[in-house]
Amino acid sequence: MEKLKITYYGHSTFMVESADVKVLFDPFISGNPSLTKDFNLDEIHPDYILVTHAHDDHIGDLLSIAEASKAMVIGTWEMHVWLNKKGITNTHPMNIGGTRLFDNLQVHMFQAMHTSSFSDGSDGGSAVGFVIEMGAYRFYYAGDTGLFSDMKLIPELMPVDFAFLPIGGNFTMNATYAVKAAKFIQCDQIIAMHFDTFGYIVIDHQSVKDEFKQAGIHLLIPEHGYSYQLPLK
Ligand code: NI
Ligand code: MN
């Protein structure tokens, strides 16, 4: 089976690559105070950038990478309008519940329980998550969110092979609720995000690993600059 390659740039920033498409999620690299690797933004060439919401720790490098890579940026209507005002015009607006096929990439925009305002005060619309189909895989990228029971719709409507879930707490779910989320989405292959970047979201790695292990769920806590091959097991 074809493998996916997943590269971690810290916080919630991941590149997911299949043989024919590269998708970057929530680019926030140069402003990350906890990065343990130097990344050259010019070497990041996604075909698509998917953005979950307007907070700085998700769009910090969005304008520069979008401009340099000419990648299509997919986000809410409000994200699209804001980007267009900033001169980024290769954008595609969606909204919650929408699904669309972009060549080899199927994008479902899903709800998230979070807020979304730009630091300049502009309205970012709703915060969202995504269910993505690329290559032979379907996966969930939750974005910033608390636990919500409608996650149970995911296995019913579009079962996923693996999922990116926030585990840092304070602004999002913590690990305990992420275990619950994994059960809601009926997925035992989880990649952790949104942890350790700032003091508010520092986690105890061992206790997080233990919690997932006890629940029988495989958890990958990714390391900055490392690439992983999916499937995890
Ligand atoms: Ni946020
Ligand atoms: Mn965040």
Short mmCIF file of C-alpha atoms and ligand atoms in Angstrom, two decimals:
data_model
loop_
_atom_site.label_atom_id
_atom_site.label_comp_id
_atom_site.label_asym_id
_atom_site.label_seq_id
_atom_site.Cartn_x
_atom_site.Cartn_y
_atom_site.Cartn_z
CA MET A 1 0.00 0.00 0.00
CA GLU A 2 1.21 3.46 -0.80
CA LYS A 3 2.64 5.25 2.23
CA LEU A 4 2.07 8.78 3.37
CA LYS A 5 4.96 10.87 4.64
CA ILE A 6 4.27 13.20 7.53
CA THR A 7 6.77 15.86 8.58
CA TYR A 8 6.43 17.79 11.83
CA TYR A 9 7.40 21.48 11.94
CA GLY A 10 6.32 21.99 15.54
CA HIS A 11 3.08 23.00 17.28
CA SER A 12 0.25 22.02 14.88
CA THR A 13 2.23 22.38 11.67
CA PHE A 14 2.50 19.25 9.57
CA MET A 15 3.22 18.48 5.94
CA VAL A 16 1.42 15.39 4.68
CA GLU A 17 2.70 14.03 1.39
CA SER A 18 1.41 11.33 -0.90
CA ALA A 19 3.05 10.37 -4.18
CA ASP A 20 1.25 13.20 -5.96
CA VAL A 21 0.21 15.89 -3.50
CA LYS A 22 1.70 17.84 -0.59
CA VAL A 23 -0.55 19.41 2.00
CA LEU A 24 0.65 21.77 4.74
CA PHE A 25 -1.51 22.33 7.82
CA ASP A 26 -1.59 25.48 9.99
CA PRO A 27 1.86 26.95 9.24
CA PHE A 28 3.43 28.43 12.37
CA ILE A 29 7.17 27.94 12.38
CA SER A 30 9.29 31.09 12.55
CA GLY A 31 7.46 32.45 15.61
CA ASN A 32 7.51 29.19 17.55
CA PRO A 33 9.47 29.87 20.77
CA SER A 34 10.16 26.17 21.45
CA LEU A 35 11.41 24.89 18.09
CA THR A 36 14.38 22.56 18.44
CA LYS A 37 15.32 22.72 14.74
CA ASP A 38 15.91 25.49 12.23
CA PHE A 39 13.68 25.29 9.20
CA ASN A 40 14.19 27.14 5.96
CA LEU A 41 10.73 28.32 4.98
CA ASP A 42 11.84 28.60 1.34
CA GLU A 43 12.27 24.83 1.27
CA ILE A 44 8.63 24.21 2.17
CA HIS A 45 6.71 23.80 -1.07
CA PRO A 46 3.16 22.59 -0.44
CA ASP A 47 0.56 22.27 -3.18
CA TYR A 48 -2.16 23.15 -0.69
CA ILE A 49 -2.23 24.91 2.66
CA LEU A 50 -5.14 24.03 4.92
CA VAL A 51 -5.92 26.49 7.67
CA THR A 52 -8.19 25.75 10.63
CA HIS A 53 -8.52 29.20 12.19
CA ALA A 54 -7.12 32.69 12.43
CA HIS A 55 -5.05 32.57 15.62
CA ASP A 56 -1.41 33.54 15.19
CA ASP A 57 -0.14 30.13 16.29
CA HIS A 58 -1.82 28.67 13.17
CA ILE A 59 -1.21 31.35 10.54
CA GLY A 60 2.13 32.83 11.63
CA ASP A 61 3.87 31.86 8.38
CA LEU A 62 0.78 31.53 6.21
CA LEU A 63 1.27 34.69 4.14
CA SER A 64 4.95 34.10 3.43
CA ILE A 65 4.65 30.39 2.57
CA ALA A 66 1.51 30.98 0.49
CA GLU A 67 3.23 33.74 -1.43
CA ALA A 68 6.47 31.85 -2.02
CA SER A 69 4.94 28.47 -2.83
CA LYS A 70 1.86 29.70 -4.74
CA ALA A 71 0.02 26.91 -2.94
CA MET A 72 -3.75 27.08 -2.88
CA VAL A 73 -4.98 28.06 0.58
CA ILE A 74 -8.17 26.39 1.77
CA GLY A 75 -10.02 27.78 4.77
CA THR A 76 -13.30 29.40 5.76
CA TRP A 77 -14.96 32.14 3.74
CA GLU A 78 -13.63 34.68 6.24
CA MET A 79 -10.09 33.32 5.90
CA HIS A 80 -10.39 33.61 2.11
CA VAL A 81 -11.58 37.24 2.31
CA TRP A 82 -8.78 38.19 4.72
CA LEU A 83 -6.12 36.51 2.55
CA ASN A 84 -7.41 38.24 -0.58
CA LYS A 85 -7.11 41.59 1.21
CA LYS A 86 -3.51 40.68 2.03
CA GLY A 87 -2.77 39.97 -1.63
CA ILE A 88 -2.97 36.17 -1.46
CA THR A 89 -5.44 35.30 -4.19
CA ASN A 90 -4.92 31.57 -4.80
CA THR A 91 -7.51 30.74 -2.17
CA HIS A 92 -10.56 28.56 -1.95
CA PRO A 93 -13.34 29.28 0.56
CA MET A 94 -15.32 26.53 2.22
CA ASN A 95 -17.50 26.29 5.27
CA ILE A 96 -18.52 23.69 7.82
CA GLY A 97 -20.18 20.66 6.26
CA GLY A 98 -18.75 21.40 2.85
CA THR A 99 -16.80 18.86 0.86
CA ARG A 100 -14.82 19.35 -2.32
CA LEU A 101 -12.43 17.43 -4.53
CA PHE A 102 -9.25 19.29 -5.53
CA ASP A 103 -7.56 17.05 -8.12
CA ASN A 104 -6.13 14.30 -5.88
CA LEU A 105 -7.26 15.81 -2.60
CA GLN A 106 -10.72 15.44 -1.09
CA VAL A 107 -11.41 18.02 1.62
CA HIS A 108 -14.28 17.86 4.10
CA MET A 109 -14.57 20.88 6.37
CA PHE A 110 -15.70 19.79 9.82
CA GLN A 111 -16.65 21.78 12.90
CA ALA A 112 -14.30 22.53 15.79
CA MET A 113 -15.13 23.90 19.22
CA HIS A 114 -12.82 26.91 19.38
CA THR A 115 -12.72 30.60 18.41
CA SER A 116 -11.21 32.29 15.36
CA SER A 117 -10.30 35.96 15.27
CA PHE A 118 -7.29 37.51 13.57
CA SER A 119 -4.88 39.46 15.74
CA ASP A 120 -5.84 42.60 13.77
CA GLY A 121 -9.40 42.16 15.03
CA SER A 122 -10.82 40.78 11.77
CA ASP A 123 -13.40 38.02 11.99
CA GLY A 124 -12.00 34.61 11.11
CA GLY A 125 -15.41 32.95 10.95
CA SER A 126 -15.65 29.63 12.73
CA ALA A 127 -12.73 27.50 13.78
CA VAL A 128 -12.78 24.26 11.80
CA GLY A 129 -11.20 20.86 11.42
CA PHE A 130 -10.77 18.77 8.28
CA VAL A 131 -11.29 15.22 7.15
CA ILE A 132 -8.92 14.63 4.25
CA GLU A 133 -8.68 11.91 1.64
CA MET A 134 -5.37 11.59 -0.15
CA GLY A 135 -3.63 8.59 -1.57
CA ALA A 136 -5.25 5.50 -0.10
CA TYR A 137 -5.88 7.21 3.25
CA ARG A 138 -8.53 9.17 5.02
CA PHE A 139 -7.58 11.13 8.13
CA TYR A 140 -8.89 13.75 10.54
CA TYR A 141 -7.01 16.93 11.37
CA ALA A 142 -8.94 18.30 14.33
CA GLY A 143 -7.37 21.77 14.55
CA ASP A 144 -7.76 23.49 17.91
CA THR A 145 -10.82 22.09 19.60
CA GLY A 146 -12.37 20.89 22.78
CA LEU A 147 -14.01 17.50 22.87
CA PHE A 148 -17.46 17.45 21.28
CA SER A 149 -19.81 14.55 20.79
CA ASP A 150 -20.43 15.24 17.09
CA MET A 151 -16.98 13.76 16.50
CA LYS A 152 -19.00 10.54 16.53
CA LEU A 153 -20.29 11.52 13.08
CA ILE A 154 -16.83 10.93 11.65
CA PRO A 155 -16.79 7.10 11.86
CA GLU A 156 -20.41 7.06 10.77
CA LEU A 157 -19.96 9.27 7.70
CA MET A 158 -16.28 8.96 6.80
CA PRO A 159 -14.21 6.52 8.89
CA VAL A 160 -10.58 7.57 9.22
CA ASP A 161 -7.30 5.63 9.27
CA PHE A 162 -5.51 8.05 11.59
CA ALA A 163 -6.03 11.44 13.21
CA PHE A 164 -4.17 14.53 14.38
CA LEU A 165 -5.53 15.58 17.77
CA PRO A 166 -4.51 18.44 20.08
CA ILE A 167 -3.41 17.14 23.49
CA GLY A 168 -1.92 20.17 25.25
CA GLY A 169 -4.95 21.28 27.26
CA ASN A 170 -5.69 24.86 28.35
CA PHE A 171 -6.71 26.08 24.85
CA THR A 172 -7.81 22.68 23.53
CA MET A 173 -8.46 19.14 24.70
CA ASN A 174 -5.91 17.58 26.98
CA ALA A 175 -4.70 13.99 26.63
CA THR A 176 -7.54 12.56 28.72
CA TYR A 177 -10.14 14.11 26.44
CA ALA A 178 -8.08 13.24 23.37
CA VAL A 179 -8.32 9.58 24.38
CA LYS A 180 -12.08 10.10 24.52
CA ALA A 181 -11.96 11.81 21.12
CA ALA A 182 -10.07 8.84 19.67
CA LYS A 183 -12.88 6.62 20.91
CA PHE A 184 -15.54 8.97 19.48
CA ILE A 185 -13.87 8.80 16.07
CA GLN A 186 -13.15 5.05 16.47
CA CYS A 187 -9.51 5.52 15.54
CA ASP A 188 -6.51 3.95 17.29
CA GLN A 189 -3.76 5.74 15.35
CA ILE A 190 -3.30 9.23 16.79
CA ILE A 191 -0.68 11.88 16.10
CA ALA A 192 -0.35 14.48 18.87
CA MET A 193 -0.25 18.22 18.23
CA HIS A 194 -0.60 21.55 20.04
CA PHE A 195 1.63 20.65 23.02
CA ASP A 196 4.81 22.03 24.67
CA THR A 197 5.01 25.16 22.50
CA PHE A 198 4.13 27.57 25.30
CA GLY A 199 4.09 27.22 29.09
CA TYR A 200 0.31 26.89 29.11
CA ILE A 201 0.41 23.66 27.10
CA VAL A 202 3.46 21.83 28.39
CA ILE A 203 2.68 18.15 28.87
CA ASP A 204 4.17 15.27 30.81
CA HIS A 205 5.10 12.93 27.96
CA GLN A 206 5.24 9.78 30.04
CA SER A 207 1.82 10.22 31.62
CA VAL A 208 0.30 11.09 28.23
CA LYS A 209 1.84 7.97 26.69
CA ASP A 210 0.57 5.87 29.59
CA GLU A 211 -2.96 7.21 29.22
CA PHE A 212 -3.11 6.29 25.55
CA LYS A 213 -1.45 2.94 26.12
CA GLN A 214 -3.95 2.03 28.81
CA ALA A 215 -6.74 2.81 26.37
CA GLY A 216 -5.14 0.63 23.68
CA ILE A 217 -4.60 3.57 21.35
CA HIS A 218 -1.34 4.07 19.46
CA LEU A 219 -0.06 7.63 20.05
CA LEU A 220 2.75 9.26 18.12
CA ILE A 221 4.25 12.28 19.87
CA PRO A 222 6.17 13.73 16.93
CA GLU A 223 9.55 15.44 17.14
CA HIS A 224 10.45 18.66 15.37
CA GLY A 225 11.89 18.08 11.93
CA TYR A 226 11.21 14.36 11.89
CA SER A 227 9.26 12.59 9.16
CA TYR A 228 7.04 9.60 9.77
CA GLN A 229 5.56 7.04 7.45
CA LEU A 230 1.91 6.13 7.66
CA PRO A 231 0.41 3.68 8.50
CA LEU A 232 1.91 3.90 12.00
CA LYS A 233 1.38 0.24 12.91
NI NI B 1 -6.42 28.68 18.47
MN MN B 2 -3.72 27.22 18.78
#
